[in-house]
Amino acid sequence: MIVHEIVLTCSNPHVARAAVLSIGGDFARRLSRDAAKRNLTSGAFAAGLVRRFSRQAGHGDWEGVGHAARGADQPILSGLRYILERVRELDEADPDPVEDWRAPMPSFSGCEAWRH
């Protein structure tokens, strides 16, 4: 259920921004720089990436989030970092992988995320 919690909470740009700041370091600087290129806050950018992941991730991607979170000192931050890095790989060809965070969340019925 940690995967579900990460997607639901970090789809909000305010929560996503705080989480990215908590991750910190080069990762947070790089994400903020990429967000600024799109004239977005780091939170809005990260939330859009999380939402994109929730729609596009395959079974192995969901397992990867669970694996990243399992046993970590900060499982939500570890899982979020995995999501943000993975969705950027999945969407490299998409010039604007961000969407409106206020849009309804995609349905998770039958989603592999519930199995982790």
Coordinates of C-alpha atoms in Angstrom, one line a residue:
M1 CA 0.0 0.0 0.0
I2 CA 3.0 2.3 0.3
V3 CA 3.0 2.7 -3.5
H4 CA -0.7 3.8 -3.4
E5 CA 0.2 6.3 -0.6
I6 CA 3.1 7.8 -2.6
V7 CA 1.0 8.3 -5.7
L8 CA -2.0 9.8 -3.9
T9 CA 0.0 12.2 -1.6
C10 CA 2.7 13.2 -4.1
S11 CA 0.2 14.0 -6.8
N12 CA -0.4 17.2 -4.9
P13 CA 2.2 19.8 -5.8
H14 CA 2.6 21.1 -2.3
V15 CA 3.3 17.6 -0.9
A16 CA 5.5 16.8 -3.9
R17 CA 7.5 20.0 -3.4
A18 CA 8.1 19.3 0.3
A19 CA 9.2 15.7 -0.5
V20 CA 11.6 16.9 -3.2
L21 CA 13.1 19.4 -0.8
S22 CA 13.4 16.6 1.8
I23 CA 15.3 14.4 -0.8
G24 CA 17.6 17.4 -1.4
G25 CA 21.0 17.4 -3.0
D26 CA 21.8 17.2 -6.7
F27 CA 18.5 15.3 -7.3
A28 CA 16.4 18.2 -6.0
R29 CA 18.5 20.8 -7.8
R30 CA 18.2 18.9 -11.1
L31 CA 14.5 18.5 -10.7
S32 CA 14.0 22.2 -9.9
R33 CA 16.1 23.2 -12.9
D34 CA 14.0 21.0 -15.2
A35 CA 10.8 22.5 -13.7
A36 CA 12.1 26.0 -14.2
K37 CA 12.7 25.2 -17.9
R38 CA 8.9 24.6 -18.1
N39 CA 8.1 27.6 -16.0
L40 CA 6.8 25.4 -13.2
T41 CA 7.5 25.0 -9.5
S42 CA 9.4 21.9 -8.5
G43 CA 6.2 20.7 -6.8
A44 CA 4.0 21.1 -9.8
F45 CA 6.5 19.4 -12.0
A46 CA 7.0 16.5 -9.6
A47 CA 3.3 16.0 -9.1
G48 CA 2.8 15.9 -12.8
L49 CA 5.5 13.3 -13.1
V50 CA 3.9 11.2 -10.4
R51 CA 0.5 11.3 -12.1
R52 CA 2.1 10.4 -15.4
F53 CA 3.8 7.4 -13.8
S54 CA 0.5 6.3 -12.3
R55 CA -0.9 6.1 -15.9
Q56 CA 2.0 4.7 -17.8
A57 CA 3.9 2.4 -15.4
G58 CA 4.1 -1.2 -16.2
H59 CA 4.2 -4.1 -13.8
G60 CA 8.0 -3.9 -13.4
D61 CA 7.8 -0.2 -12.7
W62 CA 5.3 -0.8 -9.8
E63 CA 7.5 -3.5 -8.4
G64 CA 10.5 -1.1 -8.6
V65 CA 8.7 1.4 -6.5
G66 CA 7.9 -1.2 -3.9
H67 CA 11.5 -2.4 -3.9
A68 CA 12.8 1.1 -3.6
A69 CA 10.6 1.8 -0.6
R70 CA 10.9 -1.6 1.1
G71 CA 13.4 -1.4 4.0
A72 CA 14.4 2.2 3.3
D73 CA 14.8 4.6 6.2
Q74 CA 12.4 7.0 4.4
P75 CA 10.2 4.7 2.2
I76 CA 8.0 7.4 0.8
L77 CA 10.9 9.5 -0.3
S78 CA 12.8 6.5 -1.7
G79 CA 9.7 5.4 -3.6
L80 CA 9.1 9.0 -4.9
R81 CA 12.6 9.3 -6.0
Y82 CA 12.3 6.1 -8.0
I83 CA 9.1 7.3 -9.6
L84 CA 10.5 10.6 -10.6
E85 CA 13.6 9.1 -12.1
R86 CA 11.7 6.3 -13.8
V87 CA 9.0 8.5 -15.3
R88 CA 11.6 10.9 -16.7
E89 CA 13.1 7.9 -18.5
L90 CA 9.7 6.7 -19.8
D91 CA 8.8 10.2 -21.0
E92 CA 12.1 11.5 -22.5
A93 CA 10.5 11.9 -25.8
D94 CA 7.5 13.9 -24.4
P95 CA 8.5 17.6 -24.3
D96 CA 6.0 18.4 -21.5
P97 CA 5.3 15.4 -19.2
V98 CA 3.2 17.5 -16.8
E99 CA -0.5 17.8 -16.4
D100 CA -2.9 19.7 -14.2
W101 CA -2.6 18.3 -10.7
R102 CA -6.2 19.2 -10.0
A103 CA -7.5 16.8 -12.6
P104 CA -9.2 13.7 -11.2
M105 CA -6.8 10.9 -10.4
P106 CA -6.8 7.9 -12.7
S107 CA -8.6 4.8 -11.6
F108 CA -6.4 2.2 -9.9
S109 CA -8.9 -0.6 -10.1
G110 CA -7.1 -3.7 -11.2
C111 CA -3.8 -1.8 -11.0
E112 CA -0.7 -3.7 -10.1
A113 CA 0.1 -1.1 -7.5
W114 CA -2.4 -2.7 -5.1
R115 CA -0.5 -5.9 -5.0
H116 CA 2.7 -4.3 -3.5

